């Protein structure tokens, strides 16, 4: 089974700053990695699919990059509403798996 | 508006069974793969079942942790997906989410999630 490791566990930044979240896979995923955002009390929301494609309706400040085993989610300029837990998910092999999440806190 | 509404959760004793339902609306249910994912305090998010559309012969998949105990199914005439859970253990305690697979990534990433329903396995 593929294991996804996200880092850091928590990121504490101020509005307007750049956030860089990492997801590392135990095996190559090619580009088959997605990112989700989950706010307290809400269901997760798809942000990025196929490593770098933004899902419909997602603001341009969210971008994804990477391939193989190393992936990055970047939030170019943090907004207060970006406070959430972010998960990566692989779909190249079964069972599909999620990372453990990175919590982004806005100071 | 897409809606996924889970029901059937609650408290069940170890070894017991529970059947979750997911009522879907706002999209062509019969064309979509449907999944169940759960969130636990210990393991985070864990994908636990998928059923593909009729076009893919309603194929199902499960991880080893639930295979043989959980069964996913769907009734396209009712726009409803189900998760039958048997031989439950305390490790199955979680919030269970019904999820729509998105065609943009072959049905294996998720564009709509239900609000989740709590299943507690305890004596």
XYZ file of C-alpha atoms in Angstrom:
230
model
C 0.000 0.000 0.000
C 1.145 3.490 -0.800
C 1.756 5.751 2.184
C 1.463 9.526 1.925
C 3.394 11.678 4.385
C 2.469 15.323 4.723
C 4.608 18.054 6.225
C 4.636 20.153 8.248
C 1.979 19.034 10.670
C 0.967 22.601 11.407
C 1.737 25.836 9.599
C 1.094 29.155 11.312
C 1.280 32.181 9.026
C -0.092 35.688 8.686
C -2.579 36.885 6.056
C -0.843 37.690 2.785
C 2.003 35.247 3.394
C 2.793 32.289 1.161
C 2.023 28.783 2.402
C 3.901 25.752 1.092
C 2.577 22.307 1.986
C 4.344 19.075 1.113
C 3.092 15.569 0.360
C 5.560 12.740 -0.156
C 4.569 9.301 -1.450
C 6.214 5.972 -0.677
C 5.978 5.023 -4.372
C 5.628 6.951 -7.600
C 2.176 8.396 -8.220
C 2.980 9.863 -11.625
C 0.633 12.874 -11.466
C -2.301 11.126 -9.781
C -2.465 13.201 -6.651
C -5.274 15.418 -5.382
C -5.495 18.025 -2.617
C -8.501 18.753 -0.402
C -9.330 21.464 2.098
C -11.413 20.734 5.185
C -12.691 23.476 7.464
C -14.102 22.710 10.919
C -17.606 21.314 10.727
C -17.511 21.056 6.942
C -16.900 18.297 4.445
C -13.627 18.302 2.506
C -13.483 20.277 -0.742
C -11.477 19.282 -3.805
C -8.853 21.907 -4.618
C -6.367 20.300 -7.000
C -6.408 17.130 -9.095
C -3.787 15.430 -11.264
C -1.157 17.229 -9.166
C -1.539 20.680 -10.727
C -5.047 21.181 -12.149
C -7.373 23.421 -10.166
C -10.860 22.060 -9.614
C -13.738 24.195 -10.894
C -14.386 27.281 -8.778
C -11.102 27.151 -6.862
C -9.330 30.529 -6.512
C -6.117 31.061 -8.443
C -4.110 31.558 -5.233
C -4.192 27.757 -4.832
C -1.699 25.885 -7.002
C -0.232 22.418 -7.082
C 3.006 21.054 -8.443
C 5.107 17.928 -8.510
C 5.157 14.435 -9.930
C 6.450 11.027 -8.962
C 6.843 11.022 -5.195
C 7.079 14.711 -4.225
C 4.191 17.146 -4.426
C 3.502 20.655 -3.203
C 0.374 22.681 -2.562
C 1.030 26.419 -2.552
C -1.308 29.120 -1.327
C 0.239 32.252 -2.801
C -1.287 34.840 -0.480
C -3.152 33.572 2.557
C -6.656 34.770 3.299
C -8.283 34.369 6.719
C -10.744 31.870 5.239
C -7.878 29.567 4.259
C -7.597 28.370 7.841
C -8.232 24.626 7.480
C -6.699 21.185 7.341
C -5.323 20.189 3.935
C -5.117 16.584 2.785
C -3.427 14.953 -0.178
C -4.875 11.813 -1.788
C -3.447 9.321 -4.266
C -5.525 7.466 -6.827
C -2.931 5.572 -8.809
C -3.332 2.324 -6.899
C -5.752 0.552 -4.614
C -6.499 1.147 -1.878
C -6.631 4.862 -2.424
C -5.012 6.692 0.456
C -4.912 10.071 2.119
C -2.116 11.843 3.894
C -2.549 12.652 7.579
C -3.155 16.315 6.904
C -1.475 19.688 7.414
C -3.243 22.236 9.573
C -2.908 25.829 8.367
C -3.486 28.452 11.031
C -3.850 32.141 10.245
C -2.270 34.404 12.854
C -27.397 21.857 -6.263
C -25.640 18.596 -5.491
C -26.659 17.045 -2.190
C -25.506 13.872 -0.495
C -27.370 13.060 2.704
C -26.214 10.200 4.890
C -28.465 8.369 7.324
C -28.449 5.236 9.430
C -25.572 5.970 11.769
C -25.572 5.700 15.524
C -24.420 3.525 18.400
C -23.893 -0.193 17.872
C -22.304 -2.886 20.012
C -19.107 -4.673 18.977
C -19.961 -7.519 16.621
C -23.099 -5.773 15.472
C -24.236 -4.501 12.102
C -25.356 -1.200 10.668
C -26.468 -0.061 7.237
C -25.742 3.455 6.065
C -27.698 5.120 3.290
C -26.743 8.047 1.093
C -29.521 9.887 -0.716
C -28.176 11.805 -3.700
C -29.664 14.633 -5.732
C -28.612 17.369 -8.126
C -26.561 15.242 -10.532
C -26.876 12.174 -12.733
C -26.411 9.571 -10.036
C -26.440 6.615 -12.392
C -23.377 7.942 -14.266
C -21.244 8.494 -11.169
C -19.009 6.272 -9.110
C -19.827 6.499 -5.422
C -17.485 6.071 -2.491
C -17.471 5.879 1.274
C -14.619 7.416 3.248
C -14.345 7.574 7.012
C -12.492 9.841 9.394
C -11.156 8.568 12.678
C -9.154 10.311 15.339
C -6.363 7.784 14.962
C -6.059 7.180 11.212
C -7.403 10.394 9.741
C -9.212 9.914 6.423
C -9.547 6.339 5.206
C -11.172 5.313 1.933
C -13.298 2.219 2.564
C -15.449 1.410 -0.462
C -16.242 2.261 -4.050
C -18.988 1.214 -6.441
C -18.710 2.125 -10.081
C -21.584 2.912 -12.425
C -23.638 0.476 -14.471
C -21.383 1.242 -17.431
C -18.577 -0.349 -15.411
C -20.696 -3.267 -14.232
C -21.176 -1.830 -10.743
C -17.646 -2.979 -9.878
C -16.763 -2.659 -6.203
C -13.490 -2.270 -4.309
C -12.498 -2.314 -0.652
C -9.307 -2.024 1.370
C -8.191 -5.048 3.371
C -9.337 -3.446 6.624
C -13.033 -3.837 5.722
C -13.090 -6.406 2.910
C -15.431 -9.263 3.783
C -17.203 -7.199 6.462
C -18.464 -4.164 4.530
C -20.546 -4.181 1.362
C -21.223 -1.152 -0.806
C -24.223 -1.136 -3.130
C -26.399 1.281 -5.037
C -29.964 1.609 -6.289
C -29.947 3.906 -9.300
C -33.765 3.986 -9.342
C -33.667 5.604 -5.892
C -30.495 7.665 -6.381
C -29.162 6.038 -3.233
C -25.926 4.377 -2.216
C -25.585 2.047 0.740
C -22.899 0.702 3.027
C -23.698 -2.491 4.902
C -21.296 -2.901 7.809
C -21.050 -6.226 9.655
C -18.849 -7.581 12.446
C -18.166 -4.076 13.661
C -15.308 -3.407 16.060
C -14.379 -0.377 18.104
C -11.857 0.505 15.403
C -14.763 1.161 13.034
C -15.876 4.099 15.170
C -15.678 7.072 12.828
C -17.497 9.729 10.883
C -18.554 8.169 7.587
C -18.770 10.281 4.449
C -20.660 9.450 1.277
C -18.800 10.859 -1.702
C -19.361 11.373 -5.389
C -16.515 10.425 -7.687
C -15.608 13.121 -10.162
C -15.416 12.241 -13.841
C -12.604 14.759 -14.287
C -10.249 12.266 -12.657
C -11.835 9.005 -13.696
C -14.196 8.891 -10.760
C -11.380 8.432 -8.273
C -11.142 11.859 -6.775
C -14.101 13.412 -5.070
C -15.945 16.598 -5.941
C -18.891 16.365 -3.546
C -19.026 15.028 -0.021
C -21.902 14.499 2.350
C -21.765 16.137 5.756
C -20.829 12.855 7.359
C -22.558 10.615 9.862
C -21.188 9.294 13.125
C -20.930 5.587 13.791
C -19.941 4.630 17.319
C -19.080 1.042 18.145
C -19.139 0.554 21.884
C -20.534 -1.744 24.536
